[in-house]
Amino acid sequence: MSNIRVRFAPSPTGPLHIGGVRTALYNFLFARKHKGTFILRIEDTDQQRYVPGAEQYIIDSLQWAGLVPDEGPGFGGNFGPYRQSERKEIYKQYAHQLVALGHAYFAFDTPEELDAAREAGGEGFKYNYESRGQLKNSLSLPEAEWKALLEKNENVVIRLKVPENKSIHITDEIRGDVSFSGSELDDKVILKTDGMPTYHLANIVDDHLMEITHVIRGEEWLPSTAHHVLMYEFFGWQAPSFSHLPLILKPTGQGKLSKRDGAKFGFPVFPINWDGSDGDEPYPGFREEGFLPDALLNFLAFLGWNPGNDEEILHKTQLIDLFSLDRIVKSGARFDYDKAKWYNQQYLMAMPNEDIAQLLAPLAMEMNIDANIDKLAHAASMMKERVYFLQDILRTGYYLFNEPHDIDYETFNKKFKPELKSHFLSIADLVAKAGNADRNHFESLVKGYAAEHGLKIGDLFPIFRLSLTGTMQGPDLFDTFAILGGATSSLRIQNLLN
Ligand code: GLU
């Protein structure tokens, strides 16, 4: 193990968006590549936005995707607890340390007083170097007065004292140097009235205590990094390296992909089903849609990163090998669902039929399809190149298990020559006698009969196809005879003709 330590630090404020899974993936790939540690930390300090079930959802999603943390709630590790709500006392102590160092102060403004200040200060109002002298805090009030307020412990928060002329530099692995001036920043609250830290304080205290070396997170956190860097400096701690990932854009390329886009464009934007227990609507997941986790990971890896050549199919181990922060792009990555489906198809095609059969077995049971593993594997071999999703082997290929019910009579009427009916029935007899023969046997049987009686293949095959599957789009005809068996095939031919 190296000393590289990265963390995925989601807030359980709702189901984990697919963008969050990409963040987890990049952290995972980076950790594995450098033989480091991949940590899950639950950032649940915002009690108002906390959604029951969201933490379990995050864990279930990571587990399904195969991004299992080395440390985290329920995963062990020596740096716990990994749930911020269980670390309240730690943050408090550090917030007070910053006050003692003169880098933070107590503020006592009531919500009404802050509203009034905002109103008076106009649009650009900030609690900062300019305004803090006129507000109610331990810098503006006489000591006796603020100590009395502190004693009463009403509306007390701790705010960061951002120095006016300070220039703050962030070196981002993806974006390069980004600078902020202290005068642009506000005096962020770091400890709230309920004694809970805000995201900013908890985040940096934990990154420090958990010895995080690399922070890899969404672009939306870049502005807060200025405050974070400032706090590292105040504490005299070394800041981790920062990488801010590009946005995932809507399929149109216009704007950030949102959870509502799923319903709008007809695809999932969440890894697994969400039951809607946050009072929001339920959302479908990639898992239930029929995605293989490795296909989804391959797709997500390329949403904002590429290996620098035109290879597209990279399995997890290859991704680990090739992953590097300097190949992450700066610009937003367009979410292309067709591409995701294409990946799934590629992974499905490359998967051994026996493995597909194992995954199909429970689905078949749910769909009341009576088939053993051998038959499911046979069906997989016939259908996997024709579908995007696992369950479509059973859905599209339902006629491999049950009577075809959706028969294309229009084509039948065009193709069927009544004068050949007796030939069809004779072939049906031969087919029945062949029983459980293999594909090639059925082929030579039908073709042999056609040659012997001078019949054209083009007059026969469409009728057989329609009899067996109801459609002209089915898989290999003779394999269809083989999987159904002679008796069933024969019956289906007779049924259609009569
Ligand atoms: N807790 C933040 C979130 O919900 C992540 C912050 C971070 O990764 O630093 O996405």
Short mmCIF file of C-alpha atoms and ligand atoms in Angstrom, two decimals:
data_model
loop_
_atom_site.label_atom_id
_atom_site.label_comp_id
_atom_site.label_asym_id
_atom_site.label_seq_id
_atom_site.Cartn_x
_atom_site.Cartn_y
_atom_site.Cartn_z
CA MET A 1 0.00 0.00 0.00
CA SER A 2 1.23 3.47 -0.82
CA ASN A 3 0.37 6.53 1.23
CA ILE A 4 -1.98 7.80 -1.48
CA ARG A 5 -5.37 8.28 0.13
CA VAL A 6 -8.44 9.54 -1.71
CA ARG A 7 -12.00 9.87 -0.58
CA PHE A 8 -15.42 9.96 -2.12
CA ALA A 9 -17.41 12.28 0.14
CA PRO A 10 -21.07 12.43 -0.89
CA SER A 11 -23.79 14.15 1.11
CA PRO A 12 -26.84 11.96 1.72
CA THR A 13 -29.30 14.59 0.51
CA GLY A 14 -30.97 12.33 -2.05
CA PRO A 15 -30.09 9.49 -4.38
CA LEU A 16 -26.57 9.56 -5.78
CA HIS A 17 -26.63 11.05 -9.25
CA ILE A 18 -24.73 9.30 -12.04
CA GLY A 19 -22.21 12.17 -11.92
CA GLY A 20 -21.49 11.13 -8.34
CA VAL A 21 -20.77 7.62 -9.54
CA ARG A 22 -18.26 9.06 -12.00
CA THR A 23 -16.59 10.98 -9.15
CA ALA A 24 -16.42 7.77 -7.12
CA LEU A 25 -15.01 5.93 -10.14
CA TYR A 26 -12.21 8.45 -10.74
CA ASN A 27 -11.28 8.33 -7.05
CA PHE A 28 -11.33 4.54 -7.16
CA LEU A 29 -9.22 4.35 -10.34
CA PHE A 30 -6.70 6.81 -8.98
CA ALA A 31 -6.41 4.92 -5.69
CA ARG A 32 -6.03 1.53 -7.37
CA LYS A 33 -3.55 2.83 -9.91
CA HIS A 34 -1.29 4.13 -7.15
CA LYS A 35 -1.89 1.21 -4.78
CA GLY A 36 -3.54 3.66 -2.45
CA THR A 37 -6.65 3.69 -0.29
CA PHE A 38 -10.16 4.50 -1.46
CA ILE A 39 -12.28 5.94 1.33
CA LEU A 40 -15.99 6.62 1.61
CA ARG A 41 -16.94 9.48 3.89
CA ILE A 42 -20.54 10.45 4.46
CA GLU A 43 -20.91 14.23 4.71
CA ASP A 44 -24.16 14.43 6.63
CA THR A 45 -23.77 17.59 8.67
CA ASP A 46 -26.64 19.39 6.98
CA GLN A 47 -29.53 18.05 9.05
CA GLN A 48 -32.12 20.00 7.11
CA ARG A 49 -31.22 18.36 3.82
CA TYR A 50 -30.62 14.88 5.22
CA VAL A 51 -32.66 12.20 3.46
CA PRO A 52 -33.17 8.86 5.22
CA GLY A 53 -32.18 6.00 2.98
CA ALA A 54 -29.77 8.08 0.92
CA GLU A 55 -26.67 6.75 2.69
CA GLN A 56 -27.74 3.15 2.14
CA TYR A 57 -28.48 4.03 -1.47
CA ILE A 58 -24.94 5.35 -1.90
CA ILE A 59 -23.46 2.19 -0.41
CA ASP A 60 -25.70 -0.11 -2.48
CA SER A 61 -24.81 1.79 -5.63
CA LEU A 62 -21.07 1.60 -5.00
CA GLN A 63 -21.37 -2.08 -4.21
CA TRP A 64 -23.33 -2.82 -7.36
CA ALA A 65 -20.88 -0.83 -9.48
CA GLY A 66 -17.95 -2.69 -7.96
CA LEU A 67 -16.45 0.45 -6.38
CA VAL A 68 -16.11 -0.97 -2.91
CA PRO A 69 -14.35 1.33 -0.42
CA ASP A 70 -11.32 0.20 1.56
CA GLU A 71 -12.45 2.37 4.46
CA GLY A 72 -15.81 3.85 5.29
CA PRO A 73 -18.95 3.38 7.38
CA GLY A 74 -19.36 -0.37 7.63
CA PHE A 75 -16.12 -1.00 5.73
CA GLY A 76 -13.64 -0.63 8.61
CA GLY A 77 -10.53 1.56 8.68
CA ASN A 78 -8.44 3.33 11.32
CA PHE A 79 -9.58 6.88 10.63
CA GLY A 80 -13.24 6.67 11.61
CA PRO A 81 -15.91 7.42 12.32
CA TYR A 82 -16.52 8.03 8.62
CA ARG A 83 -19.91 9.64 9.11
CA GLN A 84 -19.51 13.33 9.85
CA SER A 85 -22.54 13.49 12.13
CA GLU A 86 -20.57 11.27 14.51
CA ARG A 87 -17.61 13.67 14.59
CA LYS A 88 -19.34 16.77 15.87
CA GLU A 89 -17.04 17.29 18.86
CA ILE A 90 -13.93 17.16 16.70
CA TYR A 91 -15.08 20.01 14.47
CA LYS A 92 -16.12 22.15 17.39
CA GLN A 93 -12.67 21.93 18.86
CA TYR A 94 -11.05 23.01 15.59
CA ALA A 95 -13.49 25.87 15.08
CA HIS A 96 -12.57 27.19 18.53
CA GLN A 97 -8.91 26.76 17.74
CA LEU A 98 -9.32 29.08 14.75
CA VAL A 99 -10.99 31.65 17.00
CA ALA A 100 -8.11 31.40 19.44
CA LEU A 101 -5.67 31.91 16.56
CA GLY A 102 -7.53 35.07 15.51
CA HIS A 103 -8.66 33.57 12.20
CA ALA A 104 -12.29 33.16 13.11
CA TYR A 105 -14.78 34.95 15.32
CA PHE A 106 -18.16 34.56 17.00
CA ALA A 107 -21.13 36.18 15.33
CA PHE A 108 -24.52 36.74 16.96
CA ASP A 109 -26.68 38.26 14.24
CA THR A 110 -30.24 36.97 14.25
CA PRO A 111 -31.77 35.88 10.96
CA GLU A 112 -33.86 39.08 11.02
CA GLU A 113 -30.77 41.21 11.54
CA LEU A 114 -29.03 39.49 8.65
CA ASP A 115 -32.06 40.05 6.44
CA ALA A 116 -32.05 43.72 7.34
CA ALA A 117 -28.32 43.98 6.59
CA ARG A 118 -28.89 42.30 3.24
CA GLU A 119 -31.66 44.69 2.43
CA ALA A 120 -29.59 47.72 3.37
CA GLY A 121 -26.48 46.42 1.63
CA GLY A 122 -28.25 45.65 -1.63
CA GLU A 123 -27.55 42.85 -4.07
CA GLY A 124 -23.87 42.50 -3.45
CA PHE A 125 -24.11 42.20 0.34
CA LYS A 126 -21.52 39.95 1.89
CA TYR A 127 -20.60 39.27 5.47
CA ASN A 128 -16.96 40.24 5.00
CA TYR A 129 -14.09 42.59 5.84
CA GLU A 130 -16.21 45.59 4.87
CA SER A 131 -19.41 44.79 6.68
CA ARG A 132 -18.29 42.78 9.68
CA GLY A 133 -17.47 45.97 11.68
CA GLN A 134 -21.13 47.04 11.52
CA LEU A 135 -22.56 43.64 12.38
CA LYS A 136 -22.95 41.84 15.67
CA ASN A 137 -19.84 39.83 16.37
CA SER A 138 -16.85 39.42 18.64
CA LEU A 139 -14.79 41.77 16.45
CA SER A 140 -17.24 44.66 16.48
CA LEU A 141 -18.70 44.49 20.00
CA PRO A 142 -16.96 45.35 23.27
CA GLU A 143 -15.56 42.23 24.93
CA ALA A 144 -17.94 42.26 27.90
CA GLU A 145 -20.89 42.51 25.57
CA TRP A 146 -20.02 39.69 23.23
CA LYS A 147 -18.95 37.45 26.11
CA ALA A 148 -22.37 37.94 27.63
CA LEU A 149 -23.98 36.99 24.32
CA LEU A 150 -21.76 33.95 24.04
CA GLU A 151 -22.82 32.97 27.54
CA LYS A 152 -26.48 33.12 26.52
CA ASN A 153 -25.61 30.89 23.55
CA GLU A 154 -28.36 32.18 21.27
CA ASN A 155 -27.74 32.50 17.55
CA VAL A 156 -24.03 31.96 18.01
CA VAL A 157 -22.07 30.92 14.98
CA ILE A 158 -18.37 30.94 14.24
CA ARG A 159 -17.29 32.69 11.06
CA LEU A 160 -14.02 32.55 9.22
CA LYS A 161 -12.18 35.87 9.18
CA VAL A 162 -11.13 36.20 5.56
CA PRO A 163 -8.32 38.78 5.23
CA GLU A 164 -9.12 41.59 2.84
CA ASN A 165 -6.04 41.74 0.70
CA LYS A 166 -5.00 38.17 0.81
CA SER A 167 -4.39 36.53 -2.50
CA ILE A 168 -5.27 32.87 -2.45
CA HIS A 169 -3.86 30.37 -4.93
CA ILE A 170 -5.22 27.01 -5.79
CA THR A 171 -3.25 24.66 -7.96
CA ASP A 172 -5.77 22.41 -9.61
CA GLU A 173 -4.43 19.32 -11.38
CA ILE A 174 -6.99 19.79 -14.13
CA ARG A 175 -7.50 23.53 -14.35
CA GLY A 176 -4.03 24.73 -13.46
CA ASP A 177 -3.61 27.82 -11.29
CA VAL A 178 -6.74 29.50 -10.05
CA SER A 179 -6.48 32.62 -7.90
CA PHE A 180 -8.91 34.39 -5.65
CA SER A 181 -8.60 37.57 -3.68
CA GLY A 182 -9.68 37.63 -0.04
CA SER A 183 -11.85 40.63 -0.76
CA GLU A 184 -14.04 38.57 -3.11
CA LEU A 185 -14.82 36.03 -0.43
CA ASP A 186 -17.30 36.14 2.41
CA ASP A 187 -16.69 35.26 6.03
CA LYS A 188 -18.21 31.81 5.78
CA VAL A 189 -19.94 30.27 8.76
CA ILE A 190 -17.86 27.31 9.86
CA LEU A 191 -19.81 26.30 12.97
CA LYS A 192 -23.58 26.66 13.04
CA THR A 193 -25.93 27.57 15.88
CA ASP A 194 -26.75 23.91 16.41
CA GLY A 195 -23.07 23.23 17.04
CA MET A 196 -22.74 21.38 13.74
CA PRO A 197 -19.95 22.38 11.39
CA THR A 198 -20.69 23.54 7.87
CA TYR A 199 -19.45 21.53 4.95
CA HIS A 200 -16.31 23.69 4.64
CA LEU A 201 -14.91 23.10 8.09
CA ALA A 202 -15.87 19.44 8.33
CA ASN A 203 -14.48 18.75 4.90
CA ILE A 204 -11.01 20.13 5.54
CA VAL A 205 -10.71 18.87 9.11
CA ASP A 206 -11.55 15.38 7.90
CA ASP A 207 -9.33 15.53 4.85
CA HIS A 208 -6.52 16.50 7.20
CA LEU A 209 -7.23 13.95 9.94
CA MET A 210 -7.92 11.17 7.44
CA GLU A 211 -4.59 11.99 5.74
CA ILE A 212 -6.20 12.53 2.35
CA THR A 213 -3.54 13.25 -0.27
CA HIS A 214 -5.77 13.94 -3.30
CA VAL A 215 -9.18 15.55 -3.48
CA ILE A 216 -11.01 14.62 -6.67
CA ARG A 217 -14.50 16.11 -6.84
CA GLY A 218 -17.03 17.93 -8.98
CA GLU A 219 -16.38 21.32 -10.48
CA GLU A 220 -19.10 22.91 -8.36
CA TRP A 221 -16.75 22.75 -5.36
CA LEU A 222 -14.01 24.82 -6.96
CA PRO A 223 -15.18 28.20 -5.55
CA SER A 224 -15.29 26.84 -1.98
CA THR A 225 -11.75 25.60 -2.37
CA ALA A 226 -10.54 29.16 -1.80
CA HIS A 227 -11.96 29.06 1.72
CA HIS A 228 -10.52 25.59 2.20
CA VAL A 229 -7.02 26.61 1.16
CA LEU A 230 -7.24 29.56 3.52
CA MET A 231 -8.18 27.30 6.41
CA TYR A 232 -5.32 24.91 5.67
CA GLU A 233 -3.01 27.87 5.88
CA PHE A 234 -4.53 29.10 9.14
CA PHE A 235 -4.13 25.69 10.73
CA GLY A 236 -0.63 25.31 9.33
CA TRP A 237 -1.61 22.12 7.55
CA GLN A 238 -0.50 20.97 4.15
CA ALA A 239 -3.43 21.06 1.72
CA PRO A 240 -4.09 18.00 -0.44
CA SER A 241 -3.81 18.16 -4.20
CA PHE A 242 -7.07 19.27 -5.86
CA SER A 243 -8.73 18.03 -9.03
CA HIS A 244 -12.09 19.45 -10.03
CA LEU A 245 -13.93 17.31 -12.55
CA PRO A 246 -15.78 18.78 -15.53
CA LEU A 247 -19.57 18.90 -15.56
CA ILE A 248 -21.66 16.22 -17.19
CA LEU A 249 -23.84 17.99 -19.74
CA LYS A 250 -27.31 17.23 -21.09
CA PRO A 251 -27.47 15.19 -24.31
CA THR A 252 -28.03 18.46 -26.16
CA GLY A 253 -24.77 19.77 -24.74
CA GLN A 254 -26.71 22.68 -23.24
CA GLY A 255 -26.35 22.90 -19.48
CA LYS A 256 -25.71 20.48 -16.69
CA LEU A 257 -27.36 17.05 -16.74
CA SER A 258 -30.07 17.15 -14.08
CA LYS A 259 -32.16 14.48 -12.43
CA ARG A 260 -35.19 15.73 -14.34
CA ASP A 261 -33.47 15.04 -17.64
CA GLY A 262 -33.95 11.32 -17.13
CA ALA A 263 -37.71 11.55 -17.54
CA LYS A 264 -37.37 14.19 -20.22
CA PHE A 265 -35.04 12.23 -22.48
CA GLY A 266 -36.12 8.73 -21.42
CA PHE A 267 -33.04 7.32 -19.75
CA PRO A 268 -31.86 6.71 -16.20
CA VAL A 269 -29.59 9.24 -14.49
CA PHE A 270 -29.21 7.21 -11.31
CA PRO A 271 -27.21 4.03 -10.79
CA ILE A 272 -29.98 1.96 -9.18
CA ASN A 273 -33.70 2.41 -8.63
CA TRP A 274 -34.68 5.07 -6.11
CA ASP A 275 -37.99 4.49 -4.42
CA GLY A 276 -38.81 8.15 -3.90
CA SER A 277 -38.60 7.99 -0.11
CA ASP A 278 -37.30 11.55 -0.07
CA GLY A 279 -40.77 12.70 -1.06
CA ASP A 280 -39.45 13.31 -4.55
CA GLU A 281 -40.58 11.01 -7.35
CA PRO A 282 -39.02 7.57 -7.80
CA TYR A 283 -36.25 7.30 -10.36
CA PRO A 284 -35.22 4.34 -12.51
CA GLY A 285 -31.66 3.05 -12.29
CA PHE A 286 -29.06 1.80 -14.73
CA ARG A 287 -29.02 -1.51 -12.88
CA GLU A 288 -32.72 -2.17 -13.37
CA GLU A 289 -32.56 -0.92 -16.95
CA GLY A 290 -30.26 -3.86 -17.64
CA PHE A 291 -26.77 -2.39 -17.57
CA LEU A 292 -23.78 -4.48 -16.67
CA PRO A 293 -21.77 -2.61 -14.03
CA ASP A 294 -18.50 -2.88 -15.96
CA ALA A 295 -20.10 -1.48 -19.09
CA LEU A 296 -21.43 1.47 -17.11
CA LEU A 297 -17.99 2.08 -15.58
CA ASN A 298 -16.32 2.00 -19.00
CA PHE A 299 -18.90 4.50 -20.27
CA LEU A 300 -18.50 6.78 -17.24
CA ALA A 301 -14.71 6.66 -17.38
CA PHE A 302 -14.88 8.26 -20.81
CA LEU A 303 -17.21 11.03 -19.66
CA GLY A 304 -14.44 13.52 -19.01
CA TRP A 305 -11.34 11.38 -19.48
CA ASN A 306 -9.70 9.45 -22.31
CA PRO A 307 -6.56 7.36 -22.64
CA GLY A 308 -5.11 9.54 -25.40
CA ASN A 309 -5.72 7.07 -28.22
CA ASP A 310 -8.87 5.83 -29.90
CA GLU A 311 -9.42 2.76 -27.77
CA GLU A 312 -12.88 2.74 -26.28
CA ILE A 313 -13.37 -0.63 -24.69
CA LEU A 314 -11.28 -0.63 -21.56
CA HIS A 315 -12.07 -3.02 -18.77
CA LYS A 316 -11.67 -2.01 -15.15
CA THR A 317 -8.12 -3.37 -14.87
CA GLN A 318 -7.10 -1.52 -18.03
CA LEU A 319 -8.73 1.66 -16.81
CA ILE A 320 -6.76 1.36 -13.58
CA ASP A 321 -3.57 0.93 -15.58
CA LEU A 322 -4.17 3.88 -17.86
CA PHE A 323 -5.91 6.35 -15.59
CA SER A 324 -4.21 9.64 -14.90
CA LEU A 325 -5.44 13.00 -13.69
CA ASP A 326 -3.71 14.89 -16.48
CA ARG A 327 -5.92 13.25 -19.09
CA ILE A 328 -9.09 14.56 -17.49
CA VAL A 329 -10.60 17.23 -19.70
CA LYS A 330 -11.53 20.75 -18.63
CA SER A 331 -14.68 21.18 -20.68
CA GLY A 332 -18.03 19.60 -19.90
CA ALA A 333 -18.72 16.07 -21.12
CA ARG A 334 -21.94 15.46 -23.03
CA PHE A 335 -24.03 12.57 -21.74
CA ASP A 336 -24.80 10.31 -24.68
CA TYR A 337 -27.20 7.53 -23.75
CA ASP A 338 -26.82 5.76 -27.08
CA LYS A 339 -23.16 5.46 -26.31
CA ALA A 340 -23.97 3.95 -22.92
CA LYS A 341 -26.19 1.37 -24.65
CA TRP A 342 -23.47 0.64 -27.16
CA TYR A 343 -21.06 -0.06 -24.30
CA ASN A 344 -23.53 -2.39 -22.71
CA GLN A 345 -23.98 -4.27 -25.94
CA GLN A 346 -20.22 -4.62 -26.36
CA TYR A 347 -19.88 -6.03 -22.85
CA LEU A 348 -22.82 -8.33 -23.33
CA MET A 349 -21.36 -9.69 -26.57
CA ALA A 350 -18.02 -10.32 -24.92
CA MET A 351 -19.55 -12.11 -21.94
CA PRO A 352 -19.53 -15.94 -21.86
CA ASN A 353 -23.01 -17.32 -22.50
CA GLU A 354 -22.93 -19.35 -19.30
CA ASP A 355 -22.32 -16.19 -17.28
CA ILE A 356 -25.19 -14.41 -19.02
CA ALA A 357 -27.38 -17.43 -18.26
CA GLN A 358 -26.62 -17.11 -14.55
CA LEU A 359 -27.73 -13.47 -14.63
CA LEU A 360 -30.80 -14.33 -16.67
CA ALA A 361 -32.00 -17.10 -14.36
CA PRO A 362 -33.58 -14.85 -11.69
CA LEU A 363 -35.04 -12.56 -14.37
CA ALA A 364 -36.56 -15.55 -16.15
CA MET A 365 -38.12 -16.65 -12.89
CA GLU A 366 -39.65 -13.18 -12.39
CA MET A 367 -41.02 -13.28 -15.92
CA ASN A 368 -42.46 -16.79 -15.41
CA ILE A 369 -40.21 -18.22 -18.07
CA ASP A 370 -39.54 -21.87 -17.57
CA ALA A 371 -36.00 -22.53 -18.81
CA ASN A 372 -32.93 -24.28 -17.47
CA ILE A 373 -29.44 -22.79 -17.48
CA ASP A 374 -28.45 -24.60 -20.67
CA LYS A 375 -31.38 -23.21 -22.55
CA LEU A 376 -30.74 -19.71 -21.20
CA ALA A 377 -27.10 -19.97 -22.32
CA HIS A 378 -28.25 -21.13 -25.75
CA ALA A 379 -30.68 -18.20 -25.97
CA ALA A 380 -27.90 -15.83 -24.89
CA SER A 381 -25.66 -17.06 -27.70
CA MET A 382 -28.42 -16.41 -30.22
CA MET A 383 -29.68 -13.07 -28.95
CA LYS A 384 -26.81 -11.21 -27.32
CA GLU A 385 -25.71 -9.47 -30.50
CA ARG A 386 -29.23 -8.35 -31.24
CA VAL A 387 -30.05 -6.56 -27.98
CA TYR A 388 -28.66 -3.83 -25.75
CA PHE A 389 -29.81 -5.20 -22.42
CA LEU A 390 -29.70 -8.45 -20.58
CA GLN A 391 -33.44 -8.77 -20.05
CA ASP A 392 -34.11 -8.08 -23.73
CA ILE A 393 -32.71 -11.52 -24.43
CA LEU A 394 -35.86 -12.70 -22.69
CA ARG A 395 -38.16 -9.89 -23.83
CA THR A 396 -37.23 -9.64 -27.49
CA GLY A 397 -36.48 -13.34 -27.65
CA TYR A 398 -39.65 -14.41 -25.76
CA TYR A 399 -40.54 -16.74 -28.65
CA LEU A 400 -37.58 -18.92 -27.74
CA PHE A 401 -39.52 -19.81 -24.59
CA ASN A 402 -43.19 -19.17 -25.30
CA GLU A 403 -45.57 -19.30 -28.27
CA PRO A 404 -45.10 -16.31 -30.56
CA HIS A 405 -48.09 -14.02 -30.11
CA ASP A 406 -47.10 -11.14 -32.30
CA ILE A 407 -47.22 -12.62 -35.76
CA ASP A 408 -46.44 -10.51 -38.79
CA TYR A 409 -49.41 -11.69 -40.90
CA GLU A 410 -48.89 -9.01 -43.47
CA THR A 411 -45.55 -10.50 -44.52
CA PHE A 412 -47.01 -13.98 -44.22
CA ASN A 413 -49.77 -13.16 -46.70
CA LYS A 414 -47.26 -11.72 -49.10
CA LYS A 415 -44.83 -14.62 -48.91
CA PHE A 416 -47.02 -17.66 -48.48
CA LYS A 417 -47.68 -19.73 -51.61
CA PRO A 418 -50.70 -21.97 -50.87
CA GLU A 419 -49.58 -24.51 -53.50
CA LEU A 420 -46.54 -25.28 -51.29
CA LYS A 421 -48.61 -26.08 -48.20
CA SER A 422 -48.16 -29.86 -48.49
CA HIS A 423 -44.39 -29.41 -48.71
CA PHE A 424 -44.39 -27.32 -45.55
CA LEU A 425 -46.34 -30.00 -43.76
CA SER A 426 -43.95 -32.72 -44.96
CA ILE A 427 -40.98 -30.70 -43.71
CA ALA A 428 -42.82 -30.17 -40.40
CA ASP A 429 -43.05 -33.98 -40.11
CA LEU A 430 -39.33 -34.42 -40.74
CA VAL A 431 -38.56 -31.69 -38.23
CA ALA A 432 -40.69 -33.37 -35.56
CA LYS A 433 -38.83 -36.63 -36.10
CA ALA A 434 -35.44 -34.90 -35.76
CA GLY A 435 -36.26 -34.20 -32.09
CA ASN A 436 -33.37 -32.57 -30.23
CA ALA A 437 -30.98 -32.40 -33.15
CA ASP A 438 -28.47 -29.57 -33.48
CA ARG A 439 -28.60 -26.56 -35.74
CA ASN A 440 -26.64 -28.08 -38.62
CA HIS A 441 -28.85 -31.12 -38.71
CA PHE A 442 -31.95 -28.94 -39.15
CA GLU A 443 -30.19 -26.97 -41.83
CA SER A 444 -29.26 -30.00 -43.94
CA LEU A 445 -32.69 -31.48 -43.40
CA VAL A 446 -34.55 -28.41 -44.71
CA LYS A 447 -32.08 -27.60 -47.46
CA GLY A 448 -31.92 -31.26 -48.50
CA TYR A 449 -35.70 -31.42 -48.83
CA ALA A 450 -35.76 -28.18 -50.84
CA ALA A 451 -33.08 -29.43 -53.25
CA GLU A 452 -34.78 -32.77 -53.69
CA HIS A 453 -38.11 -31.14 -54.58
CA GLY A 454 -36.74 -28.20 -56.51
CA LEU A 455 -38.09 -25.63 -54.03
CA LYS A 456 -36.70 -22.14 -53.67
CA ILE A 457 -35.19 -21.25 -50.30
CA GLY A 458 -36.77 -17.79 -50.59
CA ASP A 459 -40.23 -19.39 -50.62
CA LEU A 460 -39.55 -21.46 -47.52
CA PHE A 461 -37.43 -19.57 -45.03
CA PRO A 462 -39.73 -16.58 -44.38
CA ILE A 463 -42.63 -18.93 -43.61
CA PHE A 464 -40.51 -20.92 -41.18
CA ARG A 465 -39.27 -17.75 -39.52
CA LEU A 466 -42.78 -16.41 -39.10
CA SER A 467 -44.00 -19.76 -37.78
CA LEU A 468 -41.27 -20.08 -35.18
CA THR A 469 -40.86 -16.48 -34.04
CA GLY A 470 -43.66 -14.41 -35.54
CA THR A 471 -41.12 -11.99 -36.96
CA MET A 472 -38.65 -11.65 -39.81
CA GLN A 473 -36.09 -10.12 -37.44
CA GLY A 474 -35.31 -13.19 -35.37
CA PRO A 475 -31.96 -14.89 -34.84
CA ASP A 476 -30.48 -17.68 -36.96
CA LEU A 477 -33.34 -19.81 -38.29
CA PHE A 478 -31.78 -23.25 -37.80
CA ASP A 479 -30.56 -22.40 -34.35
CA THR A 480 -34.15 -21.46 -33.62
CA PHE A 481 -35.24 -24.95 -34.71
CA ALA A 482 -32.56 -26.39 -32.45
CA ILE A 483 -33.39 -24.39 -29.33
CA LEU A 484 -37.14 -25.06 -29.69
CA GLY A 485 -36.62 -28.72 -30.56
CA GLY A 486 -38.24 -30.65 -33.40
CA ALA A 487 -41.62 -31.23 -31.77
CA THR A 488 -42.30 -27.60 -30.83
CA SER A 489 -40.96 -26.30 -34.15
CA SER A 490 -43.16 -28.68 -36.08
CA LEU A 491 -46.24 -27.68 -34.11
CA ARG A 492 -45.60 -23.99 -34.68
CA ILE A 493 -45.35 -24.57 -38.45
CA GLN A 494 -48.61 -26.49 -38.50
CA ASN A 495 -50.32 -23.89 -36.33
CA LEU A 496 -49.46 -21.04 -38.62
CA LEU A 497 -50.44 -22.89 -41.78
CA ASN A 498 -53.75 -23.98 -40.40
N1 GLU B 1 -20.01 16.54 0.21
C1 GLU B 1 -19.82 17.04 -1.10
C2 GLU B 1 -20.90 16.52 -2.01
O1 GLU B 1 -21.98 16.28 -1.61
C3 GLU B 1 -18.50 16.66 -1.70
C4 GLU B 1 -17.43 17.48 -1.20
C5 GLU B 1 -16.06 17.04 -1.57
O2 GLU B 1 -15.91 16.01 -2.26
O3 GLU B 1 -15.16 17.69 -1.11
O4 GLU B 1 -20.73 16.32 -3.20
#
